Coordinates of C-alpha atoms in Angstrom, one line a residue:
X1166 CA 97.2 103.3 -129.9
X1167 CA 95.1 102.0 -127.1
X1168 CA 96.5 100.0 -124.2
X1169 CA 94.8 96.8 -125.4
X1170 CA 96.4 97.2 -128.8
X1171 CA 99.8 97.8 -127.1
X1172 CA 99.5 94.5 -125.3
X1173 CA 98.5 92.7 -128.5
X1174 CA 101.5 94.2 -130.2
X1175 CA 103.8 93.1 -127.3
X1176 CA 102.6 89.5 -127.6
X1177 CA 103.0 89.4 -131.3
X1178 CA 106.8 89.3 -131.2
X1179 CA 109.0 86.5 -129.9
X1180 CA 111.0 88.9 -127.8
X1181 CA 107.9 90.2 -126.1
X1182 CA 106.5 86.7 -125.4
X1183 CA 109.9 85.7 -123.9
X1184 CA 109.9 88.7 -121.6
X1185 CA 106.3 88.1 -120.5
X1186 CA 107.1 84.4 -119.8
X1187 CA 110.1 85.3 -117.7
X1188 CA 108.1 87.9 -115.8
X1189 CA 105.4 85.3 -115.1
X1190 CA 108.0 82.9 -113.8
X1191 CA 109.4 85.5 -111.5
X1192 CA 106.0 86.4 -110.3
X1193 CA 105.2 82.7 -109.6
X1194 CA 108.4 82.4 -107.5
X1195 CA 107.5 85.6 -105.6
X1196 CA 104.0 84.2 -104.9
X1197 CA 105.6 81.0 -103.6
X1198 CA 107.8 82.9 -101.2
X1199 CA 104.9 85.0 -99.9
X1200 CA 102.9 81.9 -99.2
X1201 CA 105.6 79.7 -97.6
X1202 CA 107.9 82.3 -95.9
X1203 CA 106.9 84.3 -92.9
X1204 CA 106.9 88.1 -93.4
X1205 CA 109.4 88.6 -90.6
X1206 CA 111.8 86.1 -92.1
X1207 CA 114.6 88.6 -92.3
X1208 CA 114.5 89.6 -88.6
X1209 CA 113.5 86.3 -87.0
X1210 CA 115.5 83.9 -89.1
X1211 CA 118.0 85.3 -91.7
X1212 CA 119.5 87.7 -89.1
X1213 CA 119.3 85.2 -86.2
X1214 CA 122.7 83.4 -85.8
X1215 CA 121.1 80.6 -83.6
X1216 CA 118.8 79.7 -86.5
X1217 CA 121.9 78.6 -88.5
X1218 CA 124.0 77.0 -85.8
X1219 CA 123.4 73.5 -87.1
X1220 CA 124.4 74.3 -90.7
X1221 CA 127.9 74.1 -92.2
X1222 CA 129.8 77.3 -92.8
X1223 CA 130.7 78.3 -96.4
X1224 CA 129.7 75.0 -97.9
X1225 CA 129.3 74.6 -101.7
X1226 CA 126.0 73.2 -103.2
X1227 CA 125.4 69.5 -102.8
X1228 CA 125.1 69.0 -106.6
X1229 CA 128.8 69.8 -107.0
X1230 CA 129.5 66.3 -105.7
X1231 CA 128.5 65.0 -109.2
X1232 CA 131.5 66.9 -110.6
X1233 CA 134.0 65.4 -108.1
X1234 CA 135.9 62.2 -108.4
X1235 CA 135.8 61.9 -104.5
X1236 CA 132.4 63.2 -103.2
X1237 CA 132.4 65.4 -100.1
X1238 CA 130.3 64.5 -97.1
X1239 CA 126.7 65.9 -97.4
X1240 CA 125.1 67.6 -94.4
X1241 CA 122.6 65.5 -92.5
X1242 CA 120.2 66.7 -89.8
X1243 CA 118.5 63.8 -88.0
X1244 CA 115.5 64.8 -85.9
X1245 CA 112.8 63.0 -83.9
X1246 CA 109.9 64.2 -81.7
X1247 CA 108.8 60.9 -80.3
X1248 CA 110.7 57.8 -79.0
X1249 CA 111.1 54.8 -81.3
X1250 CA 110.6 52.3 -78.4
X1251 CA 109.9 52.3 -74.7
X1252 CA 111.2 49.9 -72.0
X1253 CA 109.8 49.6 -68.5
X1254 CA 112.3 48.9 -65.8
X1255 CA 111.8 48.5 -62.0
X1256 CA 113.5 51.9 -61.5
X1257 CA 111.5 53.7 -64.2
X1258 CA 111.1 53.9 -67.9
X1259 CA 113.7 54.2 -70.7
X1260 CA 112.6 55.9 -73.9
X1261 CA 114.9 55.3 -76.9
X1262 CA 115.2 57.6 -79.9
X1263 CA 116.8 55.8 -82.9
X1264 CA 118.2 58.0 -85.7
X1265 CA 119.8 55.8 -88.4
X1266 CA 121.8 57.2 -91.3
X1267 CA 124.2 56.1 -94.0
X1268 CA 127.7 57.5 -94.3
X1269 CA 129.4 56.4 -97.5
X1270 CA 132.0 59.2 -97.6
X1271 CA 135.8 58.8 -97.2
X1272 CA 136.2 62.1 -95.3
X1273 CA 134.9 62.5 -91.8
X1274 CA 132.1 65.0 -90.8
X1275 CA 133.0 68.6 -90.3
X1276 CA 131.3 68.6 -86.9
X1277 CA 128.8 66.7 -84.7
X1278 CA 126.1 68.5 -82.7
X1279 CA 123.3 67.3 -80.4
X1280 CA 120.2 69.3 -79.5
X1281 CA 117.6 68.5 -76.8
X1282 CA 114.3 70.4 -76.5
X1283 CA 110.9 70.4 -74.9
X1284 CA 111.7 68.3 -71.8
X1285 CA 108.8 67.8 -69.4
X1286 CA 108.6 65.8 -66.1
X1287 CA 106.4 65.6 -63.0
X1288 CA 108.8 64.5 -60.3
X1289 CA 112.3 63.3 -61.1
X1290 CA 114.3 65.0 -63.9
X1291 CA 115.2 62.8 -66.8
X1292 CA 118.7 61.6 -67.6
X1293 CA 120.0 61.5 -71.1
X1294 CA 122.6 59.2 -72.7
X1295 CA 123.7 59.7 -76.4
X1296 CA 125.5 56.8 -78.1
X1297 CA 126.7 56.2 -81.6
X1298 CA 126.4 52.6 -83.1
X1299 CA 129.0 52.1 -85.8
X1300 CA 128.9 49.7 -88.8
X1301 CA 131.6 47.5 -87.1
X1302 CA 129.2 46.7 -84.3
X1303 CA 130.8 48.9 -81.7
X1304 CA 128.8 51.4 -79.7
X1305 CA 130.4 54.6 -78.4
X1306 CA 128.8 56.4 -75.5
X1307 CA 129.3 60.0 -76.4
X1308 CA 127.4 62.2 -74.0
X1309 CA 125.5 62.1 -70.7
X1310 CA 123.3 64.9 -69.5
X1311 CA 121.1 65.3 -66.3
X1312 CA 118.3 67.7 -66.8
X1313 CA 118.1 70.3 -64.0
X1314 CA 115.5 69.4 -61.3
X1315 CA 112.7 71.5 -59.9
X1316 CA 113.5 75.0 -58.7
X1317 CA 112.1 76.3 -55.4
X1318 CA 108.5 77.4 -55.8
X1319 CA 108.2 75.9 -59.2
X1320 CA 105.0 73.9 -59.9
X1321 CA 104.7 70.6 -61.8
X1322 CA 104.8 69.7 -64.6
X1323 CA 108.3 71.0 -64.9
X1324 CA 109.5 72.1 -68.4
X1325 CA 113.0 72.6 -69.7
X1326 CA 114.6 73.7 -73.0
X1327 CA 111.4 75.0 -74.5
X1328 CA 112.2 78.4 -75.9
X1329 CA 116.0 77.8 -75.9
X1330 CA 116.9 74.1 -76.6
X1331 CA 120.1 72.7 -75.2
X1332 CA 122.7 72.5 -78.0
X1333 CA 126.0 70.7 -77.5
X1334 CA 128.9 70.8 -79.9
X1335 CA 130.0 67.2 -79.6
X1336 CA 133.2 67.5 -81.6
X1337 CA 134.8 69.8 -79.0
X1338 CA 133.0 68.8 -75.8
X1339 CA 135.4 67.6 -73.1
X1340 CA 133.1 64.8 -72.0
X1341 CA 132.9 63.5 -75.6
X1342 CA 136.7 63.6 -75.9
X1343 CA 137.0 61.6 -72.7
X1344 CA 134.4 59.1 -74.1
X1345 CA 136.4 58.6 -77.3
X1346 CA 139.6 58.2 -75.3
X1347 CA 137.9 55.4 -73.2
X1348 CA 136.6 53.8 -76.4
X1349 CA 140.0 53.6 -78.0
X1350 CA 141.5 52.1 -74.9
X1351 CA 138.7 49.5 -74.3
X1352 CA 138.1 48.5 -77.9
X1353 CA 141.5 48.9 -79.6
X1354 CA 143.9 49.0 -76.7
X1355 CA 145.1 52.5 -77.7
X1356 CA 146.1 54.8 -74.9
X1357 CA 146.4 58.4 -75.7
X1358 CA 146.3 61.8 -74.0
X1359 CA 143.1 63.8 -74.2
X1360 CA 145.0 66.7 -75.7
X1361 CA 146.2 64.6 -78.6
X1362 CA 142.5 63.9 -79.5
X1363 CA 141.8 67.6 -80.0
X1364 CA 140.2 68.0 -83.5
X1365 CA 140.4 64.2 -84.1
X1366 CA 137.0 63.1 -82.5
X1367 CA 135.0 63.1 -85.8
X1368 CA 137.7 61.2 -87.7
X1369 CA 138.1 58.5 -85.0
X1370 CA 134.3 58.1 -84.6
X1371 CA 133.9 57.6 -88.3
X1372 CA 137.1 55.6 -88.9
X1373 CA 138.8 52.4 -88.0
X1374 CA 142.2 52.5 -86.4
X1375 CA 145.0 51.1 -88.6
X1376 CA 147.2 50.1 -85.6
X1377 CA 149.7 53.0 -86.2
X1378 CA 148.9 55.4 -83.4
X1379 CA 145.8 57.5 -84.0
X1380 CA 145.9 56.9 -87.8
X1381 CA 142.5 55.7 -89.1
X1382 CA 140.9 54.6 -92.4
X1383 CA 137.4 55.5 -93.4
X1384 CA 134.6 53.4 -91.9
X1385 CA 131.7 53.6 -94.2
X1386 CA 128.3 52.1 -93.8
X1387 CA 125.1 52.5 -91.7
X1388 CA 125.4 54.3 -88.4
X1389 CA 122.7 54.8 -85.8
X1390 CA 122.4 57.4 -83.1
X1391 CA 120.8 56.1 -79.9
X1392 CA 119.4 58.7 -77.5
X1393 CA 118.2 57.0 -74.3
X1394 CA 116.0 59.0 -71.9
X1395 CA 115.5 57.6 -68.4
X1396 CA 112.2 59.0 -66.9
X1397 CA 110.1 58.2 -63.8
X1398 CA 106.6 58.4 -65.2
X1399 CA 105.0 57.6 -68.6
X1400 CA 103.9 61.2 -69.1
X1401 CA 107.5 62.4 -68.7
X1402 CA 109.5 62.8 -71.9
X1403 CA 111.4 64.7 -74.5
X1404 CA 109.7 66.5 -77.4
X1405 CA 112.8 67.2 -79.6
X1406 CA 116.0 65.2 -80.3
X1407 CA 118.3 66.4 -83.1
X1408 CA 121.6 65.0 -84.2
X1409 CA 123.6 66.9 -86.8
X1410 CA 126.3 65.2 -88.9
X1411 CA 128.1 68.2 -90.4
X1412 CA 128.9 68.0 -94.1
X1413 CA 131.1 69.8 -96.5
X1414 CA 128.4 70.4 -99.0
X1415 CA 124.8 71.6 -98.5
X1416 CA 121.6 72.2 -100.4
X1417 CA 120.9 73.7 -103.8
X1418 CA 122.9 76.9 -103.4
X1419 CA 125.3 76.2 -100.5
X1420 CA 125.8 78.4 -97.4
X1421 CA 127.6 81.6 -96.5
X1422 CA 130.2 82.1 -93.7
X1423 CA 127.4 82.2 -91.1
X1424 CA 125.9 78.9 -92.2
X1425 CA 122.8 80.6 -93.8
X1426 CA 121.1 78.7 -96.6
X1427 CA 121.7 80.9 -99.6
X1428 CA 118.8 79.3 -101.5
X1429 CA 116.4 80.7 -98.9
X1430 CA 118.0 84.1 -99.0
X1431 CA 117.9 84.2 -102.8
X1432 CA 114.3 83.1 -102.9
X1433 CA 113.2 85.7 -100.3
X1434 CA 115.1 88.4 -102.3
X1435 CA 112.9 87.7 -105.3
X1436 CA 109.7 89.4 -104.1
X1437 CA 111.7 92.1 -102.4
X1438 CA 113.4 92.9 -105.8
X1439 CA 110.0 92.9 -107.6
X1440 CA 108.5 95.0 -104.9
X1441 CA 111.3 97.6 -105.2
X1442 CA 111.1 97.6 -109.0
X1443 CA 107.3 97.7 -109.3
X1444 CA 106.7 100.2 -106.5
X1445 CA 109.4 102.7 -107.5
X1446 CA 108.5 102.4 -111.2
X1447 CA 104.8 102.7 -110.6
X1448 CA 104.9 105.6 -108.2
X1449 CA 107.7 107.6 -109.9
X1450 CA 106.1 107.1 -113.4
X1451 CA 102.6 108.2 -112.0
X1452 CA 104.1 111.3 -110.5
X1453 CA 106.1 112.2 -113.5
X1454 CA 103.2 111.6 -115.9
X1455 CA 100.8 113.6 -113.9
X1456 CA 103.1 116.5 -113.5
X1457 CA 104.1 116.4 -117.1
X1458 CA 100.5 116.5 -118.3
X1459 CA 99.7 119.4 -115.9
X1460 CA 102.8 121.3 -116.9
X1461 CA 102.2 120.9 -120.7
X1462 CA 98.5 121.5 -120.7
X1463 CA 98.1 124.3 -118.1
X1464 CA 101.2 126.3 -119.1
X1465 CA 101.9 129.6 -117.5
X1466 CA 103.0 129.7 -113.9
X1467 CA 102.1 126.0 -113.3
X1468 CA 104.4 125.0 -116.1
X1469 CA 107.2 127.3 -114.9
X1470 CA 106.9 126.0 -111.3
X1471 CA 106.8 122.3 -112.2
X1472 CA 109.7 122.6 -114.7
X1473 CA 111.9 124.5 -112.2
X1474 CA 111.2 121.9 -109.5
X1475 CA 112.1 119.2 -112.0
X1476 CA 115.4 120.9 -112.8
X1477 CA 116.3 121.3 -109.1
X1478 CA 115.4 117.7 -108.2
X1479 CA 117.2 116.3 -111.3
X1480 CA 120.4 118.0 -110.2
X1481 CA 120.4 117.0 -106.6
X1482 CA 123.3 114.6 -105.8
X1483 CA 121.3 111.5 -104.7
X1484 CA 124.1 109.3 -103.2
X1485 CA 125.4 111.8 -100.7
X1486 CA 121.9 112.7 -99.6
X1487 CA 121.0 109.0 -99.2
X1488 CA 124.2 108.4 -97.2
X1489 CA 123.3 111.3 -94.9
X1490 CA 119.7 110.1 -94.4
X1491 CA 120.7 106.5 -93.7
X1492 CA 123.3 107.8 -91.2
X1493 CA 120.6 109.9 -89.4
X1494 CA 117.6 107.5 -89.7
X1495 CA 119.5 104.2 -89.9
X1496 CA 119.6 101.6 -92.7
X1497 CA 116.1 101.0 -93.9
X1498 CA 114.5 99.7 -97.1
X1499 CA 111.7 102.3 -96.8
X1500 CA 114.3 105.1 -96.8
X1501 CA 115.8 103.7 -100.0
X1502 CA 112.4 103.4 -101.6
X1503 CA 111.5 107.0 -100.7
X1504 CA 114.7 108.4 -102.1
X1505 CA 114.4 106.4 -105.3
X1506 CA 110.8 107.6 -105.8
X1507 CA 111.5 111.2 -104.8
X1508 CA 114.4 111.6 -107.4
X1509 CA 113.1 109.5 -110.3
X1510 CA 110.2 111.5 -111.6
X1511 CA 111.9 114.6 -113.3
X1512 CA 112.9 112.9 -116.5
X1513 CA 109.4 111.5 -117.1
X1514 CA 107.9 114.9 -116.4
X1515 CA 110.1 116.7 -118.9
X1516 CA 109.4 114.1 -121.6
X1517 CA 105.6 114.0 -121.1
X1518 CA 105.5 117.8 -121.1
X1519 CA 107.1 117.9 -124.6
X1520 CA 104.5 115.5 -125.9
X1521 CA 101.6 117.4 -124.4
X1522 CA 102.7 120.7 -125.8
X1523 CA 102.4 119.2 -129.3
X1524 CA 99.1 117.6 -128.6
X1525 CA 97.5 120.7 -126.9
X1526 CA 97.3 122.5 -130.2
X1527 CA 95.9 119.5 -132.1
X1528 CA 92.4 119.5 -133.7
X1529 CA 91.2 116.7 -131.3
X1530 CA 91.9 118.7 -128.2
X1531 CA 90.5 121.9 -129.6
X1532 CA 87.3 120.1 -130.7
X1533 CA 86.8 118.6 -127.2
X1534 CA 87.4 122.0 -125.6
X1535 CA 84.8 123.6 -127.9
X1536 CA 82.3 121.1 -126.6
X1537 CA 82.8 122.5 -123.1
X1538 CA 84.9 119.7 -121.6
X1539 CA 86.7 120.5 -118.4
X1540 CA 90.4 120.7 -118.2
X1541 CA 90.6 117.6 -116.0
X1542 CA 88.5 115.6 -118.5
X1543 CA 90.6 116.8 -121.4
X1544 CA 93.9 115.9 -119.7
X1545 CA 93.0 112.5 -118.2
X1546 CA 90.2 111.2 -120.4
X1547 CA 91.5 112.3 -123.8
X1548 CA 95.2 113.1 -123.6
X1549 CA 96.4 110.4 -121.2
X1550 CA 95.1 107.5 -123.3
X1551 CA 97.1 108.7 -126.3
X1552 CA 100.4 108.7 -124.4
X1553 CA 99.6 105.5 -122.4
X1554 CA 101.7 103.2 -124.5
X1555 CA 104.7 105.5 -124.1
X1556 CA 104.1 105.8 -120.3
X1557 CA 103.8 101.9 -120.1
X1558 CA 107.2 101.6 -121.9
X1559 CA 108.9 104.0 -119.5
X1560 CA 107.3 102.2 -116.6
X1561 CA 108.8 98.9 -117.7
X1562 CA 112.2 100.7 -118.2
X1563 CA 112.1 102.2 -114.7
X1564 CA 111.6 98.8 -112.9
X1565 CA 115.0 97.3 -113.6
X1566 CA 116.7 100.6 -113.0
X1567 CA 115.2 100.7 -109.5
X1568 CA 116.3 97.1 -108.8
X1569 CA 119.8 97.8 -110.0
X1570 CA 119.9 101.0 -107.9
X1571 CA 118.9 99.1 -104.7
X1572 CA 121.4 96.3 -105.5
X1573 CA 124.1 98.9 -106.0
X1574 CA 123.3 100.7 -102.7
X1575 CA 123.2 97.4 -100.8
X1576 CA 126.5 96.5 -102.4
X1577 CA 128.0 99.7 -101.0
X1578 CA 126.8 98.8 -97.5
X1579 CA 123.8 101.2 -97.5
X1580 CA 121.1 98.6 -97.6
X1581 CA 118.8 97.3 -94.9
X1582 CA 120.8 94.5 -93.2
X1583 CA 117.6 92.9 -91.7
X1584 CA 116.2 92.0 -95.2
X1585 CA 118.0 89.5 -97.4
X1586 CA 118.2 91.2 -100.8
X1587 CA 120.4 90.1 -103.7
X1588 CA 122.5 93.2 -103.2
X1589 CA 122.9 92.4 -99.5
X1590 CA 124.1 88.8 -100.3
X1591 CA 126.6 90.2 -102.8
X1592 CA 127.8 92.7 -100.4
X1593 CA 128.3 90.2 -97.6
X1594 CA 130.2 87.9 -100.0
X1595 CA 132.6 90.6 -101.0
X1596 CA 132.9 92.0 -97.4
X1597 CA 133.9 88.7 -95.9
X1598 CA 136.3 87.9 -98.7
X1599 CA 134.3 85.2 -100.4
X1600 CA 135.3 86.4 -103.9
X1601 CA 139.0 86.0 -103.0
X1602 CA 138.8 82.5 -101.5
X1603 CA 136.7 81.0 -104.3
X1604 CA 133.2 81.0 -102.8
X1605 CA 131.6 81.3 -106.2
X1606 CA 128.2 80.0 -105.1
X1607 CA 128.0 83.0 -102.8
X1608 CA 128.8 85.6 -105.5
X1609 CA 127.5 84.3 -108.9
X1610 CA 123.8 83.4 -108.2
X1611 CA 122.7 86.8 -106.9
X1612 CA 124.5 88.5 -109.8
X1613 CA 122.8 86.2 -112.3
X1614 CA 119.4 86.8 -110.7
X1615 CA 119.9 90.6 -110.9
X1616 CA 120.9 90.3 -114.6
X1617 CA 118.0 87.9 -115.3
X1618 CA 115.5 90.3 -113.8
X1619 CA 116.9 93.2 -115.8
X1620 CA 116.8 91.0 -118.9
X1621 CA 113.2 90.2 -118.3
X1622 CA 112.1 93.9 -118.4
X1623 CA 114.5 94.6 -121.2
X1624 CA 112.8 92.0 -123.4
X1625 CA 109.4 93.4 -122.6
X1626 CA 110.6 96.9 -123.5
X1627 CA 112.0 95.6 -126.8
X1628 CA 108.7 94.0 -127.5
X1629 CA 107.0 97.4 -126.9
X1630 CA 109.3 99.3 -129.3
X1631 CA 106.7 99.0 -132.1
X1632 CA 104.2 100.7 -129.8
X1633 CA 106.4 103.7 -129.2
X1634 CA 107.8 103.9 -132.7
X1635 CA 105.1 103.3 -135.4
X1636 CA 107.7 103.0 -138.1
X1637 CA 108.7 99.6 -136.8
X1638 CA 105.2 98.4 -137.2
X1639 CA 105.2 99.4 -140.9
X1640 CA 108.6 97.8 -141.4
X1641 CA 107.4 94.5 -139.9

């Protein structure tokens, strides 16, 4: 059967069409990742803790709020790159950044954070004032900051917080605690010690005092963050203002214990998984098929040498060898790919050799040899097309095996930590105890994706069964 006929036979069955549809969907997802994600995403973002500083830790997906009687606070990141309005004063200019947001939740935020970046000025350094306008009309002045002035020998314009923005954890900052203490005394006549406000800042800012000490009730409605920047010249200013209202739920897939968006990690792991499966399957199948044809057709010493090499490689303990190589070289995806390819070809070689030994004495091969065809032409122009459907079926079988092997190695802690793969995400979830404390969104999705990918190739292989076994075509 020719390759074109094999594809037609695959698409004739519902199982085969389902497998092809799932594979096309996975390939579309991988293409989306390759277009939208940087190639160094693993090193520069996934493995960079500062990238995830403004994200909640171990937060379940946001859609789980639909299953709760009392929804949890959703994570909100408010950001502006230009002031909303500007006011000229005799002493200078005040630029105001307004960041409004709704807060309808009964529980307070998990944390509050403020980020300032890309500050530039020509003479006098800007002064920053961050305030929170509440639904009850009160305005709380949370944080003041004076940008550092020019250094000796530094030329104008002066720039601050470009590569490393200033980030302040407002929930625990001492100046914010003092500001909340002053707010309670001035607005509600509540005097309290700063130590008593430890861990209570978010609840007080997003609540209304009941009159019984520091007890509050939820204050829902529309809030607004006001960031006022006092500058000297019109060209001075701030290029980034960010205010984070920490939530208890986040995104489509939630976050891990470091605050990393699991949806991004799972998406980036898709092309990595397909690359591992396709690369290992294609290279190992090509090596095994080529050596099997050579061994079966040439015979003699070539056959003996190839078969003894296959026996030796097939009996090498792969896991201890891989552990040794990773210990010497270091964790690397390329080492894993090399080992999987280097030890995956013997089975294919032995199977193909058996088929070639039968075909070598056939009338077709003898007729071609009698016409003066070279050995190379006989092997790769006349014998290879006859075993191509079988090789294709084994190629499809090898892909999920390679994906599962990489996931298993990563789960054992032998994977490349700089690249987010599904096995790595599973391993980090188990290593940090996520499975024991109920972080199901961290454990189940990567496992489901591994199973789905394996199921895709299994359906395709089931659709190709009539190609390998002609009896099934006659039965159908």
